[in-house]
Coordinates of C-alpha atoms and ligand atoms in Angstrom, one line a residue:
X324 CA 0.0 0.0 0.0
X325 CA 1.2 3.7 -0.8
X326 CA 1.6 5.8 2.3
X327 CA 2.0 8.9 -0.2
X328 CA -1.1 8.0 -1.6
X329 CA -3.8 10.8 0.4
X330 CA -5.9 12.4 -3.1
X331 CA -8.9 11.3 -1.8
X332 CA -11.5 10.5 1.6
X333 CA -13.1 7.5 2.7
X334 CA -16.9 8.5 2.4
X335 CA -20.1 5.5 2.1
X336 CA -17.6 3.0 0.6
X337 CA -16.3 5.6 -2.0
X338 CA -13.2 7.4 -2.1
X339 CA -13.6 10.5 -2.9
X340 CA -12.2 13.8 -4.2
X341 CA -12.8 17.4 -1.4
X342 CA -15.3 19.2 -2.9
X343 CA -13.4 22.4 -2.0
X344 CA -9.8 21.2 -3.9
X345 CA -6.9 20.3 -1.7
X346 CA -5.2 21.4 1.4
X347 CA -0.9 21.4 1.8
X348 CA 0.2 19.0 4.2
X349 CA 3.5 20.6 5.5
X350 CA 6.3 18.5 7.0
X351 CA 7.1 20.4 10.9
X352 CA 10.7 19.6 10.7
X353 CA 11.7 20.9 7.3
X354 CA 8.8 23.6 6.8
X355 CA 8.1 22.1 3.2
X356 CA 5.1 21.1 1.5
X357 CA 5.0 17.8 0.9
X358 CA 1.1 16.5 0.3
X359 CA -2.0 17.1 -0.4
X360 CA -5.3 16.5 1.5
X361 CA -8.8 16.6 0.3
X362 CA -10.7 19.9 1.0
X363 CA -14.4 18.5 2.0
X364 CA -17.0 20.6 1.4
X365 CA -20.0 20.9 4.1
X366 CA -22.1 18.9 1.9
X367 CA -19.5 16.4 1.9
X368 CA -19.6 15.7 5.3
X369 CA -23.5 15.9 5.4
X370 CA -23.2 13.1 3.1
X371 CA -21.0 11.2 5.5
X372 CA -23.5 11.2 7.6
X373 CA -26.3 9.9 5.7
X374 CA -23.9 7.1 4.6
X375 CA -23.5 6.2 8.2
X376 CA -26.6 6.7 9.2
X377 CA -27.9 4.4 5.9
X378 CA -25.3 1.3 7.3
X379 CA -25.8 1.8 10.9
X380 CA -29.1 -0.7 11.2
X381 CA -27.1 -4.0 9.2
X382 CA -23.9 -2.6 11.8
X383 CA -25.9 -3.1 14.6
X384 CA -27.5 -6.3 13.5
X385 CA -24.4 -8.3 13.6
X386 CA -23.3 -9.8 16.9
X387 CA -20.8 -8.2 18.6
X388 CA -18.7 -11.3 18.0
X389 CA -19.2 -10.7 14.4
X390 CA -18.4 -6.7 14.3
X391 CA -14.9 -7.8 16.9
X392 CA -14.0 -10.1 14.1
X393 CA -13.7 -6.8 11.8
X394 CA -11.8 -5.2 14.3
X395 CA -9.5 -8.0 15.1
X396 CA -8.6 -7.8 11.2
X397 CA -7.7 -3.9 11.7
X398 CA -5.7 -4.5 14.5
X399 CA -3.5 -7.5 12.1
X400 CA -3.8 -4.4 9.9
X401 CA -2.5 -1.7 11.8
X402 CA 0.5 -3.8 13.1
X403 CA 1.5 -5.0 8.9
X404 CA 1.4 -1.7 8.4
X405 CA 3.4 0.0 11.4
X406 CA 6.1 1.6 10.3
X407 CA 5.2 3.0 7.1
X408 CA 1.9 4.7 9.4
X409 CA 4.6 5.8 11.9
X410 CA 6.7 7.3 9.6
X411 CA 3.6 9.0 8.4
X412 CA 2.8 10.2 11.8
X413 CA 6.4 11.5 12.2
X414 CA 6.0 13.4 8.7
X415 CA 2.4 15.4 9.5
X416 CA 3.2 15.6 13.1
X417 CA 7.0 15.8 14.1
X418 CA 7.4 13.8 17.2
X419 CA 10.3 11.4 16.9
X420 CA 10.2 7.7 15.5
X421 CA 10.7 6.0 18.4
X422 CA 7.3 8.0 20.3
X423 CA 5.5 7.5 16.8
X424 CA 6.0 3.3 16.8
X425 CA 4.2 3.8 20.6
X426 CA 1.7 5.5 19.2
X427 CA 1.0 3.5 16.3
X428 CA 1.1 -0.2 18.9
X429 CA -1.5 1.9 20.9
X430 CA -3.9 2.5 17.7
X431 CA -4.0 -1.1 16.8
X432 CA -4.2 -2.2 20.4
X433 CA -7.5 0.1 21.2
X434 CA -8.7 -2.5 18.5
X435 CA -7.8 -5.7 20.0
X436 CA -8.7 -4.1 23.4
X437 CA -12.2 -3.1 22.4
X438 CA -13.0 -6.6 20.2
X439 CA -12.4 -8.5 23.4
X440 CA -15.8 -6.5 25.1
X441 CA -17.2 -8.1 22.0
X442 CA -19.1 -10.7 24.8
X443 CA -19.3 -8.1 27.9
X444 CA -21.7 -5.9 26.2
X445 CA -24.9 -6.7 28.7
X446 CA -27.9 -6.0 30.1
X447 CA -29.7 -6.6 33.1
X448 CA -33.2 -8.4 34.0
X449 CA -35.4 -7.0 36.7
X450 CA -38.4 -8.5 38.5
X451 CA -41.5 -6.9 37.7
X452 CA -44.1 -5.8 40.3
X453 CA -47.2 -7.8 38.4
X454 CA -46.3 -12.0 38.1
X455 CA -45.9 -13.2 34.5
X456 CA -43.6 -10.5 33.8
X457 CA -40.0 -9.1 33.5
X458 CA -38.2 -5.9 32.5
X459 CA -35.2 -5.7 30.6
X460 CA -32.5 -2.7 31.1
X461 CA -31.0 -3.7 27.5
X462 CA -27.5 -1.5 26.1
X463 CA -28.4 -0.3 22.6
X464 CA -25.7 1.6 20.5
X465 CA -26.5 4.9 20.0
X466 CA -26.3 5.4 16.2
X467 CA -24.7 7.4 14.2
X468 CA -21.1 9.0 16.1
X469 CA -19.1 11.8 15.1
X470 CA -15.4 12.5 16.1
X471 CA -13.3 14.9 15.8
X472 CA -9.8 14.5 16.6
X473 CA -6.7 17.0 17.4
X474 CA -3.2 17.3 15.9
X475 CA -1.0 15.6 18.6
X476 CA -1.6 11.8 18.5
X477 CA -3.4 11.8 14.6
X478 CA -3.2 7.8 14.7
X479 CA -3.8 6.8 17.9
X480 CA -6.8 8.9 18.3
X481 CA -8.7 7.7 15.5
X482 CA -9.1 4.3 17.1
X483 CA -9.7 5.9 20.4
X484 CA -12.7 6.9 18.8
X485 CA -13.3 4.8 16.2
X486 CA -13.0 1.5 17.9
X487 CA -15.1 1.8 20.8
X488 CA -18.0 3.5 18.5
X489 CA -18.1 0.2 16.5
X490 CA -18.0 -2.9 18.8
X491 CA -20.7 -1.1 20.6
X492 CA -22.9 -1.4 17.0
X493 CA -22.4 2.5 16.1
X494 CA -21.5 4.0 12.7
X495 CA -19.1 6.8 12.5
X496 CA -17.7 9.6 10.9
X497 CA -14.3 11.1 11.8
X498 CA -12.9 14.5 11.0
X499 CA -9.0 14.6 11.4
X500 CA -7.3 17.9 12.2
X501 CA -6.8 19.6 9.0
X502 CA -3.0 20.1 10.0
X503 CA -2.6 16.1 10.2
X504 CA -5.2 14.2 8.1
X505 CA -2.7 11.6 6.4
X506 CA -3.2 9.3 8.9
X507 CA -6.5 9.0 9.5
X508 CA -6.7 8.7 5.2
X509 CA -4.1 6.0 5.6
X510 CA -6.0 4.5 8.1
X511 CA -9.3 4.4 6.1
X512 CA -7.0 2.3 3.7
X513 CA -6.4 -0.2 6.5
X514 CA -10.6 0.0 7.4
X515 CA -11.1 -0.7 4.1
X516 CA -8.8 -3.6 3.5
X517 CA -10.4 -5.0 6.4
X518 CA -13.5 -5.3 4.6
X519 CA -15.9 -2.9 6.7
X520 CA -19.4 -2.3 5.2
X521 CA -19.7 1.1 3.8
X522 CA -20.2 4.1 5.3
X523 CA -19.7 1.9 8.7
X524 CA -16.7 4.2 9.1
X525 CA -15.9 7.5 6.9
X526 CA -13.2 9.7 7.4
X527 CA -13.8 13.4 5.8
X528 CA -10.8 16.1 5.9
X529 CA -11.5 19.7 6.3
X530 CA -11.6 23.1 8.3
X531 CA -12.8 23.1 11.5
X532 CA -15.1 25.8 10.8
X533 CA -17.3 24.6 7.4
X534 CA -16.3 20.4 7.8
X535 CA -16.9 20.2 11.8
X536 CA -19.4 22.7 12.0
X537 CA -21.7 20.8 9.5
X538 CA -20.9 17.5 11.9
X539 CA -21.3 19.0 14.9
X540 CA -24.8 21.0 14.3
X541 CA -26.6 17.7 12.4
X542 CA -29.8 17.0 13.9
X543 CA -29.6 13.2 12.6
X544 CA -26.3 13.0 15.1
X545 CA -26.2 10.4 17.9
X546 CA -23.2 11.4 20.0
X547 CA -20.8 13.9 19.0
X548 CA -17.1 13.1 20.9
X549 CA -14.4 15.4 20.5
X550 CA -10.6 15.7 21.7
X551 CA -9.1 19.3 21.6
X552 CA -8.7 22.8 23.0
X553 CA -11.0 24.4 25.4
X554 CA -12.2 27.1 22.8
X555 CA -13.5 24.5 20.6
X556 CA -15.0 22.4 22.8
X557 CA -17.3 25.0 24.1
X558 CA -18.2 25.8 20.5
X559 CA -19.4 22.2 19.4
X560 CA -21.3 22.2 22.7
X561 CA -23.2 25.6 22.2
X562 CA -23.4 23.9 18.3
X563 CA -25.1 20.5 19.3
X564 CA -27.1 22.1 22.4
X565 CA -30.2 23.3 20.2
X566 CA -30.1 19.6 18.7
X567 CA -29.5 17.9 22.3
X568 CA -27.0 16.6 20.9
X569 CA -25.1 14.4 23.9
X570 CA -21.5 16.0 23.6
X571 CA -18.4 13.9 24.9
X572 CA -15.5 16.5 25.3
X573 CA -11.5 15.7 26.3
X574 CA -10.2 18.9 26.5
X575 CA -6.6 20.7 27.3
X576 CA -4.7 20.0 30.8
X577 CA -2.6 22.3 33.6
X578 CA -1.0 19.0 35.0
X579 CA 0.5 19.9 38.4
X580 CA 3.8 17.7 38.8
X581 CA 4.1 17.3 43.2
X582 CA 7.5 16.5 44.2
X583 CA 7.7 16.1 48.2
X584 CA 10.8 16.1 50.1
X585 CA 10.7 12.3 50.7
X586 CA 10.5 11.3 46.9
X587 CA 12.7 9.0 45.0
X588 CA 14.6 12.0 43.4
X589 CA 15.8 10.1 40.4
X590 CA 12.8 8.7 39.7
X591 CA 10.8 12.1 40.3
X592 CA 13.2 13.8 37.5
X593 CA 13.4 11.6 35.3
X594 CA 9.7 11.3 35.1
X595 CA 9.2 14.9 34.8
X596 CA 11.7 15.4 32.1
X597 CA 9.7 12.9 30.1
X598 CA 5.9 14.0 30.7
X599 CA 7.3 17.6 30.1
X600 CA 9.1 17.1 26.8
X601 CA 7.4 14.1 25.1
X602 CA 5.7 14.6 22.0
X603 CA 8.0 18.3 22.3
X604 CA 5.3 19.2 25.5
X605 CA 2.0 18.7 23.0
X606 CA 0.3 16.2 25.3
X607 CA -3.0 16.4 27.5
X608 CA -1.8 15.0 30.0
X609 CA 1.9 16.7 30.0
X610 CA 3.3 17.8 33.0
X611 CA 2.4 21.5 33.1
X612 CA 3.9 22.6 36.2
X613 CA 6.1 21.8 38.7
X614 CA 5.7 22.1 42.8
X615 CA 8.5 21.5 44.3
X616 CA 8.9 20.9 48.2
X617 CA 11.7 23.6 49.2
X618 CA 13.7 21.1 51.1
X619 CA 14.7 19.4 47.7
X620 CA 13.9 22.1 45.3
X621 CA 17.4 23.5 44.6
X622 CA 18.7 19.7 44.2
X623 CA 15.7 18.7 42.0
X624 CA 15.9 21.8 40.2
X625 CA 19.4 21.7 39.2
X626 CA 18.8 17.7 38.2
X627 CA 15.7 18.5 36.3
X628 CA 17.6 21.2 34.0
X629 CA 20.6 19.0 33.6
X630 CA 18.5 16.1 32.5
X631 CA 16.9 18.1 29.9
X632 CA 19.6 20.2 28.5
X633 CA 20.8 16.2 27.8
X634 CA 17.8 15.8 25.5
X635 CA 18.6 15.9 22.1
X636 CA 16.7 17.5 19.5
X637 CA 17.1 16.3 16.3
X638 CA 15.6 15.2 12.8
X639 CA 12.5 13.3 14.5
X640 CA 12.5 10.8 11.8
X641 CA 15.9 9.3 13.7
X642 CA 16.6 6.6 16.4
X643 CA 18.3 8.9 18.2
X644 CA 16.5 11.9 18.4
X645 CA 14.3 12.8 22.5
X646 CA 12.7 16.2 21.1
X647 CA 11.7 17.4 17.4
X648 CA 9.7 19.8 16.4
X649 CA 6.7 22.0 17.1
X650 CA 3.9 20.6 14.8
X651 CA 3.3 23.9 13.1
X652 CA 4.7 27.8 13.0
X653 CA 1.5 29.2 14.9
X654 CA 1.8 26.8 17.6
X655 CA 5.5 27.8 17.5
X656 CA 4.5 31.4 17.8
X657 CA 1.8 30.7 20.5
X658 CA 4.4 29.0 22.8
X659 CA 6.7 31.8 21.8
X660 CA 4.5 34.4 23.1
X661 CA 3.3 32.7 25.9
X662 CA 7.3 32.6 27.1
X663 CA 7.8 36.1 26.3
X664 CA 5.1 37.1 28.2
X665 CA 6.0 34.9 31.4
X666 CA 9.4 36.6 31.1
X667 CA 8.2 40.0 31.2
X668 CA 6.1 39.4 34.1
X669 CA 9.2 38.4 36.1
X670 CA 10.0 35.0 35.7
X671 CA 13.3 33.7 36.5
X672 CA 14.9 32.0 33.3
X673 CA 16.6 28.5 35.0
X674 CA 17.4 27.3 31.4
X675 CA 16.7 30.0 28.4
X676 CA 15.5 28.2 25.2
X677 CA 13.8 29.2 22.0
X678 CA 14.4 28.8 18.3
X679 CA 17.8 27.1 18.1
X680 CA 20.6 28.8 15.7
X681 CA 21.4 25.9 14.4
X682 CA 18.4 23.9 14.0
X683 CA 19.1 20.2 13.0
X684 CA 17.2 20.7 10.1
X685 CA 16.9 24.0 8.0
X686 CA 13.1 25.6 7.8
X687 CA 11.2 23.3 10.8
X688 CA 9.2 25.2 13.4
X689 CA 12.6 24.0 16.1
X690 CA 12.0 25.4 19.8
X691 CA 14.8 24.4 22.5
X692 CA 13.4 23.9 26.3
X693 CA 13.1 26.3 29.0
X694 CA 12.4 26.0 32.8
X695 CA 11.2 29.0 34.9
X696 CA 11.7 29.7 38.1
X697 CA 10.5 32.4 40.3
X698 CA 7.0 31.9 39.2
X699 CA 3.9 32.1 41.8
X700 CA 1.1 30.2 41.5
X701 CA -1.4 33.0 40.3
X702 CA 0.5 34.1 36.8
X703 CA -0.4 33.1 33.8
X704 CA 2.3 30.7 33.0
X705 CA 0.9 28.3 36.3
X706 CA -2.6 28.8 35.1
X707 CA -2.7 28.5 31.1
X708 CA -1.6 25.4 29.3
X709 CA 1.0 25.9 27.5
X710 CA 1.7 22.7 24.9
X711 CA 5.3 22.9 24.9
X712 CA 8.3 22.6 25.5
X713 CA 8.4 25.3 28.6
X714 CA 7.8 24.3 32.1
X715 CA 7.9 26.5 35.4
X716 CA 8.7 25.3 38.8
X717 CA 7.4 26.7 41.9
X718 CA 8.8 26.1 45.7
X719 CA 6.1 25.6 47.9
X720 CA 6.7 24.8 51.5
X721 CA 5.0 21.6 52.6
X722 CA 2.0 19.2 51.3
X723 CA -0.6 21.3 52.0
X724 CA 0.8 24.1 49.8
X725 CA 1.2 21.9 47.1
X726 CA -2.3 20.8 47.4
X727 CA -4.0 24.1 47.5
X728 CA -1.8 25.3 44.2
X729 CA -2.5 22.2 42.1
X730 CA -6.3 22.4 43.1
X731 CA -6.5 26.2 42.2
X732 CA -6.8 25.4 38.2
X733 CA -9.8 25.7 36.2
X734 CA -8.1 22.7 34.3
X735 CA -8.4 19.3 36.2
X736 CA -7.2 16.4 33.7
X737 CA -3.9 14.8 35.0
X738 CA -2.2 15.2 38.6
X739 CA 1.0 13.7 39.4
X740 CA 2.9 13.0 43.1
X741 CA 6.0 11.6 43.9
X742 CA 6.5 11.0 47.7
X743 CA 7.0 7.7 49.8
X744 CA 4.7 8.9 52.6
X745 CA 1.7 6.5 52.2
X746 CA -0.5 8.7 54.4
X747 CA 0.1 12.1 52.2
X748 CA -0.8 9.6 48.9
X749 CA -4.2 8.7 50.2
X750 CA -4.9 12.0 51.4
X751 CA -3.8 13.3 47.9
X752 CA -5.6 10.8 46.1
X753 CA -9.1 12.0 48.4
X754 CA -8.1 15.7 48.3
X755 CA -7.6 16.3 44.2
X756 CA -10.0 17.3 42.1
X757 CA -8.3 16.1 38.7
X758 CA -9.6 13.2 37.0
X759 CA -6.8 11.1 37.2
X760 CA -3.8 11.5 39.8
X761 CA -0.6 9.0 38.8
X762 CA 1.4 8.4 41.9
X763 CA 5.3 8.1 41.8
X764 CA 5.1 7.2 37.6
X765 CA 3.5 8.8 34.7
X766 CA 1.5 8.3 32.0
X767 CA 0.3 7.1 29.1
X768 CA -2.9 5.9 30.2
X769 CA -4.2 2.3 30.5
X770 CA -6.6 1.1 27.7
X771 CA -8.3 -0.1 30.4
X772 CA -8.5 2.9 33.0
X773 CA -10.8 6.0 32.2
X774 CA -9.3 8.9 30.8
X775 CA -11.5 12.2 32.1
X776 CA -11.4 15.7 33.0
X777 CA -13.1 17.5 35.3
X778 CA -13.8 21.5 35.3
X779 CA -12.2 23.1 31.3
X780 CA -10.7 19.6 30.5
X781 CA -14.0 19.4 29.2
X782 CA -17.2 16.5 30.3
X783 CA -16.8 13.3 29.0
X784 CA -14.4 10.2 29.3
X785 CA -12.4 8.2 27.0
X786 CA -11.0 4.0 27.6
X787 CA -12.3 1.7 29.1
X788 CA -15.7 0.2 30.3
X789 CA -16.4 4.3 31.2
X790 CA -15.6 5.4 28.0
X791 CA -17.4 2.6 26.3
X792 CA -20.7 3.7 28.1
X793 CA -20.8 7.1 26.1
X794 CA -21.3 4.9 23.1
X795 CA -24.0 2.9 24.1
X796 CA -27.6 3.7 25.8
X797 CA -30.0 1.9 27.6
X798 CA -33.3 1.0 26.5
X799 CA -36.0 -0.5 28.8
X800 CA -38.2 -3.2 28.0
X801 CA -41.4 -4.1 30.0
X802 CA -42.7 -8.2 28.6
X803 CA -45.2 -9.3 29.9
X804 CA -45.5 -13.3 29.0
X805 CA -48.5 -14.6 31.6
X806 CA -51.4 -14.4 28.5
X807 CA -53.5 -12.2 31.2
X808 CA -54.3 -8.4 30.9
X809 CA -51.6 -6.8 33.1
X810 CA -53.2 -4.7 35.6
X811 CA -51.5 -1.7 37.0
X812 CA -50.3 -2.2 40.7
X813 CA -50.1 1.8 41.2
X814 CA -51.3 4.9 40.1
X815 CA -49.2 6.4 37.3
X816 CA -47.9 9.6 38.0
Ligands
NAD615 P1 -8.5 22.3 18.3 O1 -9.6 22.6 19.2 O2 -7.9 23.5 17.5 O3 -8.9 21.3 17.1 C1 -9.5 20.1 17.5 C2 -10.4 19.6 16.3 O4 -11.6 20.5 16.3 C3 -9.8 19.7 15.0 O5 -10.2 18.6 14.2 C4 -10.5 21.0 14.4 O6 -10.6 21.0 13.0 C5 -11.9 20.9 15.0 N1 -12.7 22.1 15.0 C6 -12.2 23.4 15.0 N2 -13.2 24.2 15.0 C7 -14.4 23.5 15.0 C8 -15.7 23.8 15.0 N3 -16.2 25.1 15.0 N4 -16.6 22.8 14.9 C9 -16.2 21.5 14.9 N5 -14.9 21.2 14.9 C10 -14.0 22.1 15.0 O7 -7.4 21.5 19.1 P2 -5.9 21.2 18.7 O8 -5.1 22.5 18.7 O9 -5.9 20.3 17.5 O10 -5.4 20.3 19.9 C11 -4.7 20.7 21.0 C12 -5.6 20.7 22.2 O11 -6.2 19.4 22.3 C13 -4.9 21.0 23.5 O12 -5.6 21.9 24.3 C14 -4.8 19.6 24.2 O13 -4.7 19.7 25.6 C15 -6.1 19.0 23.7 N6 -6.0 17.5 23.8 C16 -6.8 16.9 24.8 C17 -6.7 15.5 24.9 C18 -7.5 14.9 26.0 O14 -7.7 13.6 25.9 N7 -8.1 15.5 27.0 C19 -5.9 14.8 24.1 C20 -5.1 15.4 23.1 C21 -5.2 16.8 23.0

């Protein structure tokens, strides 16, 4: 299969030319052009939904056995195909090869791991209050789904979406971030090959604005789940509120990183070096913010800012290479202002970075790291997420201080705490109001666990049996099998 081969989108069955023409695909390490993506129109994706909403009944009439037999066969797929996706995902995106085989395991294993609730999906059967019958709490899928999917993990997001949507008997139709539709398109390939019914999945390319808008404000929509920013979130919820739409939304992160004085100091730098700079700091979940207890904070400090002056940015496409590029020059410029604004309001500089002289390759949107000091809690740079690679750290004097400071965030997606004190972790783990808290390790998240955010990180929930629920409802069923006229017990209300 050609990897370079993006012309067209996956719509009913069909592939098919953007209505609208095409839109450059740029490379974030070198600058350059180097594909094309289809332009959908708004009727486009209007037809995406009809062609999911047309295969959605046969979909939902197979057994879940049958539809995790499809998904088994993507998963084979995904894995064949690894490397030429992850180098794919390196090309649109920038993160390094090594981060971009991860990602690529984890979008083939959401398949496996999702197939396997292929017998789990059940109901429940209650008493009734007259004899000769029963009533049935059945889980139904809820139709037709639409995603819509960020920049920073463009392969392993479409089978966060995709795959639960389907075992659970829904159709879909996905909308890739412009900026990084190749692998969702490649993807489709692999959907295809597979040998899905049409329009049980369609992937359509486009703006934000005309393509998602369209999605988002359909009154023929089941569930609409998006992953992104803040800002966009709140606009596909005002979108599908005149609908009532149900809206599932994983928005951005302000992770506070809690070193105590008791930690595992090794462990507690090397882990914040790594949720910081992974993916060049353009994760959810990415360590934000640091809160240092002030008995270690000179000693962790100057170990966190030799570890990461260690990291080596480089051509992301090699072995070698911790940190590549930003994904795109605005995002560049956004992190760019957000440091020079955090320096004029005081900030200490602990390690200065910014775009490199010498950047390992000419024309990329290159950005070396920087660690702030002499921040408080209430500026801008501890209460905005910032996506890259820029992290302050703030002394605070004991647990509780740390505690108050990580709770004051209208973010609350990802905590993290390194100490050995047993007592402080269970009193962290009552006390924090994120919606997940990883104690002395970091992420990526289990499959398995339940990946949600509570306040701006948006309502809704991604993985496991949790996130499964969004894409299923419940339908009750009253049967009544004596042969006799079933006479009411109680008033109705
Ligand atoms: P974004 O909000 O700019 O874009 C996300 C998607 O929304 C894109 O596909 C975009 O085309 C689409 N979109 C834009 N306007 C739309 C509209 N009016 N209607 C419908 N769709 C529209 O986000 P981004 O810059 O791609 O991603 C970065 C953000 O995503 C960060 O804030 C990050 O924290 C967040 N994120 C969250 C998670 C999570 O699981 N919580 C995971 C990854 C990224």
């Amino acid at each position: 299969m050609q990897s370079d081969d993006h012309s067209s989108m996956w719509i009913g069955g069909h592939w098919e030319q953007g209505a609208e023409g095409t839109r450059p695909v740029i490379n974030p390490a070198t600058g350059e052009v180097f594909a094309h993506a289809p332009e959908a129109s708004a009727a486009q994706a209007l037809q995406a939904i009809d062609a999911a909403r047309a295969a959605q009944p046969a979909w939902a009439r197979l057994s879940p056995l049958q539809r995790g037999v499809y998904m088994h066969k993507i998963a084979g797929l995904i894995r064949d195909h690894a490397e030429p996706l992850a180098r794919l995902v390196v090309r649109e995106q920038g993160k390094p090869i090594t981060e971009a085989r991860g990602e690529v395991g984890g979008a083939a294993e959401f398949f496996t791991y999702f197939a396997e609730f292929a017998r789990r999906i059940q109901g429940e059967i209650l008493p009734s209050d007259a004899p000769g019958e029963q009533i049935w709490i059945q889980r139904v899928p809820v139709g037709v789904v639409v995603g819509i999917i960020p920049w920073n993990y463009p392969a392993a997001l479409v089978s966060r979406k995709v795959a639960p949507a389907l075992i659970a008997g829904n159709t879909i139709v996905l909308k890739p971030h412009e900026e990084t539709p190749l692998s969702a398109l490649y993807m489709a390939r692999l959907f295809e090959q597979a040998g899905l019914p049409a329009g049980v999945v369609n992937i359509v390319t486009g703006a934000g604005g005309t393509v998602g808008a369209a999605l988002t404000t359909h009154q023929q929509v089941d569930l609409v789940t998006m992953t992104g920013s803040v800002p966009t979130g709140k606009r596909i919820m005002a979108a599908a509120a005149p609908n009532l739409v149900p809206v599932s939304l994983e928005l951005g992160g302000k992770a506070p990183l809690i070193v105590m004085e008791d930690a595992d100091l090794d462990l507690a730098v090397a882990s914040a070096v790594t949720s910081r700079f992974m993916n060049c700091g353009q994760v959810c979940i990415c360590n934000e913010r640091m809160l240092v207890h002030e008995k270690v904070y000179d000693a962790f400090v100057a170990r966190f800012v030799q570890a990461t002056k260690a990291l080596r940015l480089g051509d992301p496409m090699l072995e070698t290479t911790d940190l590549g590029p930003k994904v795109s020059r605005v995002e560049l410029e956004k992190v760019e202002a957000i440091l020079a604004a955090a320096l004029n309001s005081g900030t200490e500089p602990l390690l200065l970075g910014g775009r490199p002289d010498t950047p390992p390759v000419a024309g990329g949107y290159w950005m070396t790291p920087t660690v702030l000091g002499g921040v408080t809690a209430d500026m801008a740079i501890m209460q905005d997420e910032i996506f890259g690679p820029v992290i302050p750290v703030m002394k605070v004097s004991g647990f509780d201080e740390a505690m108050a400071v990580a709770n004051d965030s209208r973010y609350g997606l990802s905590a993290y705490l390194f100490t050995q004190d047993y007592r402080r972790i269970m009193q962290a783990v009552a006390d924090i109001r994120f919606g997940e808290i990883y104690v002395n390790r970091i992420g990526p998240e289990a499959l398995q666990g339940y990946h949600t955010g509570y306040r701006n990180s948006g309502p809704g929930g991604d993985d496991g049996i949790h996130g499964l629920e969004s894409y299923l409802r419940k339908k009750t069923v009253y049967v009544n099998w004596s042969g006799s006229s079933p006479v009411p017990l109680m008033p109705y209300i």
